[in-house]
Every structure is written in structure tokens, then in C-alpha cells.
Short mmCIF file of C-alpha atoms in Angstrom, two decimals:
data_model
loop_
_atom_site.label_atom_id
_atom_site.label_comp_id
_atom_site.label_asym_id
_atom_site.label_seq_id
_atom_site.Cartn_x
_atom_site.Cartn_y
_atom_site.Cartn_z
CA UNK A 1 135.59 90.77 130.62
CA UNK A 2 136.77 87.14 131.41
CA UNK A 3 140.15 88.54 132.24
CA UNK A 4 138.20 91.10 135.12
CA UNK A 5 135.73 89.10 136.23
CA UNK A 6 135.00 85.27 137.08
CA UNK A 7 133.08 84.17 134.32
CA UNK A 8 132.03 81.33 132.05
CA UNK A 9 131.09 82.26 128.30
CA UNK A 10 127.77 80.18 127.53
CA UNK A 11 128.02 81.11 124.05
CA UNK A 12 125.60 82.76 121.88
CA UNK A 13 122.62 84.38 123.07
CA UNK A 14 119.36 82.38 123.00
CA UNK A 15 116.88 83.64 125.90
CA UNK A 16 116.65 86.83 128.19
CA UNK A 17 113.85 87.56 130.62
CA UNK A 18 111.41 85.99 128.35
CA UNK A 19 112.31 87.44 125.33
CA UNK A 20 113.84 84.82 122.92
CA UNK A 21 116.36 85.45 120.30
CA UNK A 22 117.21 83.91 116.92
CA UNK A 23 120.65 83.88 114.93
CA UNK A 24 120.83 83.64 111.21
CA UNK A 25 123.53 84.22 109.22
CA UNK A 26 122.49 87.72 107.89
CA UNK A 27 120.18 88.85 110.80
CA UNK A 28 119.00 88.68 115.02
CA UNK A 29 115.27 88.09 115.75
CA UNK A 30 114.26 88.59 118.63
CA UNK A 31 110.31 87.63 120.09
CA UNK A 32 108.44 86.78 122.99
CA UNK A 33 106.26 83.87 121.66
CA UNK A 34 106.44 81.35 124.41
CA UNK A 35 105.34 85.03 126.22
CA UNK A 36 102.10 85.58 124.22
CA UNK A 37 101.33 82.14 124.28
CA UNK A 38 100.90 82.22 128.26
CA UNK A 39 99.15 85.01 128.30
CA UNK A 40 96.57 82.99 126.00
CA UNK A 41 95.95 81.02 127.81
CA UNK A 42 95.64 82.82 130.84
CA UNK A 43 92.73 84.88 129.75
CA UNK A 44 91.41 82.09 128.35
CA UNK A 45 92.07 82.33 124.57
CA UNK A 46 93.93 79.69 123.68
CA UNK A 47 91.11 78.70 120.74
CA UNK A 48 89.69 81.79 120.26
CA UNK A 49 89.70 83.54 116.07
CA UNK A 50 92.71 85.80 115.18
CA UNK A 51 91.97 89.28 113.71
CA UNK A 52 94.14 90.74 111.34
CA UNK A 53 94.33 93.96 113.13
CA UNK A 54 94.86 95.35 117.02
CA UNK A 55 92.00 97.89 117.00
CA UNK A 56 89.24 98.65 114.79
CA UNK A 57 90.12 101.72 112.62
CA UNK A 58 86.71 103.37 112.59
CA UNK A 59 86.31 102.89 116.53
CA UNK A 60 87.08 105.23 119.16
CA UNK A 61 87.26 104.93 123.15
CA UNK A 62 85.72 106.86 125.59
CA UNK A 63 85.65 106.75 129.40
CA UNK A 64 81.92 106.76 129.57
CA UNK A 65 80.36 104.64 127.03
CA UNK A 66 77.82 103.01 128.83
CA UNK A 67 78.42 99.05 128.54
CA UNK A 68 78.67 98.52 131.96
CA UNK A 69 82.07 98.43 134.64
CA UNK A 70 84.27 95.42 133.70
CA UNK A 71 86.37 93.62 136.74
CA UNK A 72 89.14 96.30 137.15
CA UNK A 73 91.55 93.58 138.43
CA UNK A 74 91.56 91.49 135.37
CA UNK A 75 91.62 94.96 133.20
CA UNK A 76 95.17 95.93 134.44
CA UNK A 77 96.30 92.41 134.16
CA UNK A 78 95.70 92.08 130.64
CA UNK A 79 96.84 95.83 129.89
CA UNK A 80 99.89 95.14 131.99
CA UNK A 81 100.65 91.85 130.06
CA UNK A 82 100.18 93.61 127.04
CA UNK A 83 102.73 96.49 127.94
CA UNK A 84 105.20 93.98 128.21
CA UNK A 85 104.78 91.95 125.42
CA UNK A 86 105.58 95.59 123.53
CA UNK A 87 109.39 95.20 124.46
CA UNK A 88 109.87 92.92 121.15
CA UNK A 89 106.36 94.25 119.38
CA UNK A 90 105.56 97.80 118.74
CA UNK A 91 102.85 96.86 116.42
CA UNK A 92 100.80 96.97 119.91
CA UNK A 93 102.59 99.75 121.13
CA UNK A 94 99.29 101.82 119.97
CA UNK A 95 96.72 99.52 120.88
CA UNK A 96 98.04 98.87 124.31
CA UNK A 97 99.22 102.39 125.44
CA UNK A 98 95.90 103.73 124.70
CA UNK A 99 93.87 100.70 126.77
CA UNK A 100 96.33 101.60 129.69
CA UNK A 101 94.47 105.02 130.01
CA UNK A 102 91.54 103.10 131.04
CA UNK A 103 93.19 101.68 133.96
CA UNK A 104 90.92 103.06 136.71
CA UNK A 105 87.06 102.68 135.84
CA UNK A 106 87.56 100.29 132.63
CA UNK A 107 84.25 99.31 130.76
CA UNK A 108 83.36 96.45 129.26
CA UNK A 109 84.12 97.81 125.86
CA UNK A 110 86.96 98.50 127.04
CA UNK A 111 87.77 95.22 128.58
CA UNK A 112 86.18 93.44 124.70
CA UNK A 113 88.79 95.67 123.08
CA UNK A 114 92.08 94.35 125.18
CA UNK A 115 90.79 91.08 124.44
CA UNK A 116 90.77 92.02 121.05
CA UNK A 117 94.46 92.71 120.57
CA UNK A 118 95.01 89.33 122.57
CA UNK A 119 92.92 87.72 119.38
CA UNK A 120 95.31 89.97 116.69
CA UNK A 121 98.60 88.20 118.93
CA UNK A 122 96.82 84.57 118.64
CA UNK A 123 97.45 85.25 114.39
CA UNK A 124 100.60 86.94 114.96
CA UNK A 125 102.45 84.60 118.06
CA UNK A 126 105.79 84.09 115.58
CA UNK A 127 106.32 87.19 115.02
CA UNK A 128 109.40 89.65 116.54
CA UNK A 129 111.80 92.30 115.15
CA UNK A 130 114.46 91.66 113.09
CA UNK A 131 118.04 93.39 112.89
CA UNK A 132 119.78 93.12 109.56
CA UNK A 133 123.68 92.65 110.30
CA UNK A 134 125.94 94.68 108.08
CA UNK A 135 123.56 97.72 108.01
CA UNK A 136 125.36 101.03 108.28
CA UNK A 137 125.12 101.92 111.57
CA UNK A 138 123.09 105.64 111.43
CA UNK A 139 120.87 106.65 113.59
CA UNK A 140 117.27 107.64 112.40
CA UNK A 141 114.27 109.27 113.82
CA UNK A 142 110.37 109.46 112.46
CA UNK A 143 107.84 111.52 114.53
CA UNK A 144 104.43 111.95 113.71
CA UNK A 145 100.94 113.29 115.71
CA UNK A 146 97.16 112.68 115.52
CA UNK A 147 96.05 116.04 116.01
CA UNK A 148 92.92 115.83 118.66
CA UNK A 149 93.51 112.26 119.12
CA UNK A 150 91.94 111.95 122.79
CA UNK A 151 88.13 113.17 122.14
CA UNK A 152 87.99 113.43 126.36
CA UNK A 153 90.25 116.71 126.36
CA UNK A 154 90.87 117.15 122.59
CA UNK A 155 94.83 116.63 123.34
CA UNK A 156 97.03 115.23 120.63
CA UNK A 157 98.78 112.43 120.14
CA UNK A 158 102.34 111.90 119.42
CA UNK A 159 104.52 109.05 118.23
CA UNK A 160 107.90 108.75 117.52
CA UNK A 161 110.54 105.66 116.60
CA UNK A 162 114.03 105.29 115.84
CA UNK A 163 115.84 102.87 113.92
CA UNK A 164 120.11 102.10 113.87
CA UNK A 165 120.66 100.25 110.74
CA UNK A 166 117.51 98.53 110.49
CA UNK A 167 114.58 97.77 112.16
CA UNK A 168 113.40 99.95 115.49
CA UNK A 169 114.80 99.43 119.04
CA UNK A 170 113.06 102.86 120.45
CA UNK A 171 109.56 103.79 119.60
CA UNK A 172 107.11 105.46 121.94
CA UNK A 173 103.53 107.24 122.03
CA UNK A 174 102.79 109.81 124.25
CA UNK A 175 99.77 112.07 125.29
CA UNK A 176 100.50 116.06 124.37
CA UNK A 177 100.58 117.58 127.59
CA UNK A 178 98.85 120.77 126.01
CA UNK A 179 96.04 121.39 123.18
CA UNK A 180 97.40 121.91 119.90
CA UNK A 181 95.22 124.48 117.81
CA UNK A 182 96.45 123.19 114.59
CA UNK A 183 97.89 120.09 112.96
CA UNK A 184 101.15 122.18 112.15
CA UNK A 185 101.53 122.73 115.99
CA UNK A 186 100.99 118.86 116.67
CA UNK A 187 103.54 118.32 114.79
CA UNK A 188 105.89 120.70 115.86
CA UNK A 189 105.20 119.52 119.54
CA UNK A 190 105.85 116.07 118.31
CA UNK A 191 109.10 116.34 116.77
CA UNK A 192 110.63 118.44 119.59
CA UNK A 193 109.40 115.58 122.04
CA UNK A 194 111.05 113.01 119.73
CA UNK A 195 114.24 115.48 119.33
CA UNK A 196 114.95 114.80 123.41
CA UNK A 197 114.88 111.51 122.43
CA UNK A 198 117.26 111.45 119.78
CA UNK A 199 119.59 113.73 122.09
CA UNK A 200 119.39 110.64 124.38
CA UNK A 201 120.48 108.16 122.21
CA UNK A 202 122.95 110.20 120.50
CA UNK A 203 124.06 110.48 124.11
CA UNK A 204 124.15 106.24 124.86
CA UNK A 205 125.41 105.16 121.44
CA UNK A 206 128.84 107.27 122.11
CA UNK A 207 129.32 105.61 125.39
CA UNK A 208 128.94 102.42 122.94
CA UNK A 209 131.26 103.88 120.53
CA UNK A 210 129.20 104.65 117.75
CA UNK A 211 129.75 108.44 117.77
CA UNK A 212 126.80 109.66 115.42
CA UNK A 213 129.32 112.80 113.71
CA UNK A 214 126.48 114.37 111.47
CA UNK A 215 122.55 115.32 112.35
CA UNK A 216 120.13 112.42 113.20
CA UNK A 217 117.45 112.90 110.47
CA UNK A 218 114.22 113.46 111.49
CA UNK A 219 111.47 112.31 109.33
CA UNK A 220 108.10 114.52 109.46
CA UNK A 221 105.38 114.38 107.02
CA UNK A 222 104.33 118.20 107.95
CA UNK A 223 106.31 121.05 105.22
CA UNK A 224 104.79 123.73 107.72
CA UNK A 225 105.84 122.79 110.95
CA UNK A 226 109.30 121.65 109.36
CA UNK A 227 109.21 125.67 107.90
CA UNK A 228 108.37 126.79 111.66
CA UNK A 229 111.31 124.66 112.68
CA UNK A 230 114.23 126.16 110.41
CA UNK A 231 112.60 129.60 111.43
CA UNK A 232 114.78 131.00 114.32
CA UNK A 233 112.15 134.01 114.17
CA UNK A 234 109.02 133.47 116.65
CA UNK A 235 106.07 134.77 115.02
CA UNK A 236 101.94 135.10 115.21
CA UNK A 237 101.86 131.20 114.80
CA UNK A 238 104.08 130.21 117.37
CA UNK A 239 104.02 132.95 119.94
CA UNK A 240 101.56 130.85 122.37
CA UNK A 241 103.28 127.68 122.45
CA UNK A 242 105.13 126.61 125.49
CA UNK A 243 108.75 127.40 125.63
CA UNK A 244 110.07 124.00 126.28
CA UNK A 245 108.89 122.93 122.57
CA UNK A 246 111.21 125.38 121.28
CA UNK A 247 114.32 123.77 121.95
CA UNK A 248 114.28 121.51 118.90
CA UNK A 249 115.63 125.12 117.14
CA UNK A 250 118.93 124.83 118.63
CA UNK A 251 119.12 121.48 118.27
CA UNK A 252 118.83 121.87 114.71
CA UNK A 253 120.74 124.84 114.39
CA UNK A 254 123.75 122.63 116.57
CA UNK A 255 123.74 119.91 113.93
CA UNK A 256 122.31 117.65 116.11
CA UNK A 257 119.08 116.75 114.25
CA UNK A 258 118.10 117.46 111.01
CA UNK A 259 113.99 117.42 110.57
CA UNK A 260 113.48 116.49 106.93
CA UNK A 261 110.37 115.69 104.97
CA UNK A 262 108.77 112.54 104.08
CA UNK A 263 106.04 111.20 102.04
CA UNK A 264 103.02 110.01 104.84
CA UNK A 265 102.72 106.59 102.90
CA UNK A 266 106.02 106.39 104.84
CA UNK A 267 105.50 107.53 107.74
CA UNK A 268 106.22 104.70 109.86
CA UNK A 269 105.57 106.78 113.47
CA UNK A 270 101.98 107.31 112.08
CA UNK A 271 101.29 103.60 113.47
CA UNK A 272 102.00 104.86 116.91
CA UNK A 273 99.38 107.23 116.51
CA UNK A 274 96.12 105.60 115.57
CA UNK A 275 93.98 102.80 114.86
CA UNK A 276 94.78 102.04 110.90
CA UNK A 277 93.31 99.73 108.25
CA UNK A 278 94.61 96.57 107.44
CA UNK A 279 96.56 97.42 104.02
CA UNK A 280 98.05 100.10 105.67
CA UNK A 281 98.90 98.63 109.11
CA UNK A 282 100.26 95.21 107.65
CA UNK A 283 102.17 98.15 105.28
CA UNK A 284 104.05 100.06 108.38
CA UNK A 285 104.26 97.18 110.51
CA UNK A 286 106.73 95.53 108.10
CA UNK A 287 109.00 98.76 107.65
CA UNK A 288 109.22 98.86 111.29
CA UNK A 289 111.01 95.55 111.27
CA UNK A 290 107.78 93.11 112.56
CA UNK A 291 108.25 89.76 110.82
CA UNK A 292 107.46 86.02 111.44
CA UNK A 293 110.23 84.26 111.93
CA UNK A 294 109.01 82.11 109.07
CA UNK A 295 110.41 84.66 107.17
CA UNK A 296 114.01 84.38 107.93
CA UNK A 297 116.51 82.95 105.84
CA UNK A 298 117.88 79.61 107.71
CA UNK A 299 115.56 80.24 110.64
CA UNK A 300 115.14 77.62 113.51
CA UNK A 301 112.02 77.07 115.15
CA UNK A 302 110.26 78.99 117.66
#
């Protein structure tokens, strides 16, 4: 490039639009403390008690809950802040997409819970993904639902991530745009919506030269909709649902993914999905690649 263009090389790689990145010699951590820590203070939480956890696991958010209209400007702010501070932590992927349906009209639960996941960054400001170096460089997909996840219109939710090598760098949770009548057919909607992801990236990773020859595995947690998957036959159980889902059959059929089962221990997309407990959040969040930078071998400060 310095033979094209009129450049100066500044050497490695320290800070990009505020996310900050860390070297080591086996891994690259990347985090948006400095980030978090403004938005602290902005909203006035600088002192305030961590919690171990974004969202309470037994708690679930409604529209109309009747504690009152919360300041609506201050609402998107925070959810906004929040939505950006996801580009280095997916552990708040959850937490934050969900909040960000509450946009118009929020409540004051609503506006307690945001604050909330400001109090679970407060305990967690070091922390950032980290990319092992010397990984073998495959590309790998885990989708997972929560079958009647939004109690408003009984719609599933779906979550996804992918991972090259280690840790994630393409996760996502998304709102079914239809009512699933079964947790099989959650599941089936959610892998095909991850499969047009992994098409995607299979798509950008051979422009990079990493030309992914054999199917992206697919990790589901669901034997039956994996079944309905490998089933080129549409039958009873599959006759109503909408067309577009189907695709992920020729896509498997191509080579180009390969849905495979998994244990639901492991199911790492299941954090994009709901509200969990503590053993088992702290349990997904580190196989997603969310660590302190205390943790790193040789680390610098942050």
C-alpha cells in the first residue's frame, strides 16, 4: 500500500473510533473501557454497586407495566450508548437489543433496567474480546431460539454468533418475523436466518483470502429441527412455514453449511436469547471470548 498511496506506517494498532486494542504475544484484545467509563459517568454512575449480571433471569419486560413514563430522551440515550458499547461486548448484546424495543413509550422499569446493565459494565469496565493468534482459521456458526420469547405477540427469539479461530466477531439477536408453533420450528427459523449469515461471511472472508473449501458447521441444540433440515421432503410439520426459511436445504445440500448437533450446556448463541443465571452466563460469556484484560498473558494496562 505504501508503494500506491502516500502514506506513513504508525506502527501497530492501538486505538480506533473508541475501541482500544491490546497486543500480546499469543493474542489481540480489543475493548472499549475508556468508552464505558464515559458513559458512567454521564448517567451519573460513576459510584454506583456492580451486579454480576445484565438482566435479572426471572424478570420479563412488557410495554405496559404500570410504573409510570420515564424521560424518553434520556431512554434512547442510554439504549443508544449501550448499542455501541456491543461492538467489542456481546455479553450485552441481549440485554441491550431487547431495551431498544422500548424506544418509544419507555417506563420507568424500563428505564431502572438500562441502568441496570450500566451497573453490570461498572464490574465488568476491563473487559473485551480476545483473538487467539495461531488458531486455525475455520469458520463456525451457533444458532439458537427462545421459543415465545416476546410475551407482547408471542414471537420468538433468535440468536446466532460466529467465531474464525477463536473468539466471536459476528453475533446478532433478532425478533422472528412470524409465530413459531413449536420449539422445533424456532429453531429451524433460527438456523436458516443464521445460514444467510454464514453465506455472507463465507462471501467476505474469500475476498480476504481465506476461501472456507468445506461446510461452515452449524451448531444447534434441536435433533428435530436438524432432522427437518436434512429432509428435502416437505411434510405435515413444515407445510405452513414461510418459504424463505426453506432455503437453508440447499444450502446444506450445496456443502455450504453443515447444521450439526450440540450439547445446550454449549450452546453459546443461547446467551443471545435470554436473560440467564449467573453460573451459566459467567459460563457462555467466557466461551464467547469476553475476558478482562487482567487475564492476558503479558498484558499492558488499560
Amino acid at each position: 500500500m505504501k508503494e500506491k498511496y502516500e502514506m506513513t506506517d504508525l506502527g501497530l494498532l492501538h486505538h480506533f473510533l473508541g475501541i482500544g486494542v491490546i497486543h500480546t504475544d499469543s493474542s489481540i484484545f480489543i475493548h472499549q473501557r475508556k468508552y464505558a467509563s464515559s458513559l458512567l459517568n454521564k448517567f451519573g454512575l460513576t459510584d454506583c454497586k456492580p451486579v454480576s449480571t445484565p438482566l435479572v433471569a426471572t424478570e420479563k419486560l412488557i410495554k405496559d407495566d404500570g410504573s409510570g413514563a420515564a424521560d424518553e430522551e434520556n431512554y434512547r440515550k442510554l439504549v443508544g450508548s449501550l448499542l455501541y458499547l456491543t461492538a467489542t461486548r456481546p455479553d450485552v448484546m441481549y440485554a441491550a437489543s431487547l431495551l431498544a424495543r422500548y424506544m418509544h413509550g419507555p417506563s420507568n422499569k424500563h428505564y431502572g433496567t438500562a441502568k441496570r446493565v450500566l451497573r453490570y459494565v461498572k464490574g465488568t469496565l476491563d473487559y473485551g474480546l480476545m483473538y487467539e493468534k495461531g488458531k486455525k482459521a475455520v469458520l463456525m456458526g451457533y444458532c439458537d431460539s427462545d421459543w415465545g420469547g416476546s410475551i407482547e405477540d408471542s414471537k420468538s427469539i433468535s440468536g446466532y454468533a460466529f467465531s474464525f479461530g477463536s473468539g466471536v466477531f459476528s453475533w446478532a439477536f433478532v425478533k422472528q418475523n412470524c409465530v413459531a408453533l413449536s420449539t422445533t420450528e424456532a429453531e429451524y427459523v433460527s438456523a436458516s436466518e443464521a445460514t444467510t449469515q454464514a453465506i455472507w461471511l463465507r462471501f467476505v472472508l474469500e475476498d480476504f483470502g481465506e476461501l472456507q473449501a468445506d461446510a461452515t458447521p452449524m451448531k444447534c441444540d434441536n435433533t428435530s429441527a436438524i432432522s427437518i433440515t436434512k429432509n428435502p421432503v416437505f411434510h405435515q410439520r413444515t407445510k405452513h412455514i414461510n418459504r424463505r426459511y426453506h432455503f437453508i436445504k440447499d444450502a446444506l445440500q450445496q456443502g455450504v453449511i453443515d447444521l450439526v448437533y450440540c450439547l445446550t450446556k454449549d450452546q453459546v448463541a443461547d446467551i443471545f436469547t435470554k436473560a440467564l443465571s449467573k453460573e451459566r452466563f459467567n459460563y457462555l460469556r467466557d466461551k464467547l471470548g469476553v475476558l478482562s484484560a487482567q487475564s492476558l498473558k503479558g498484558s499492558v494496562s488499560v
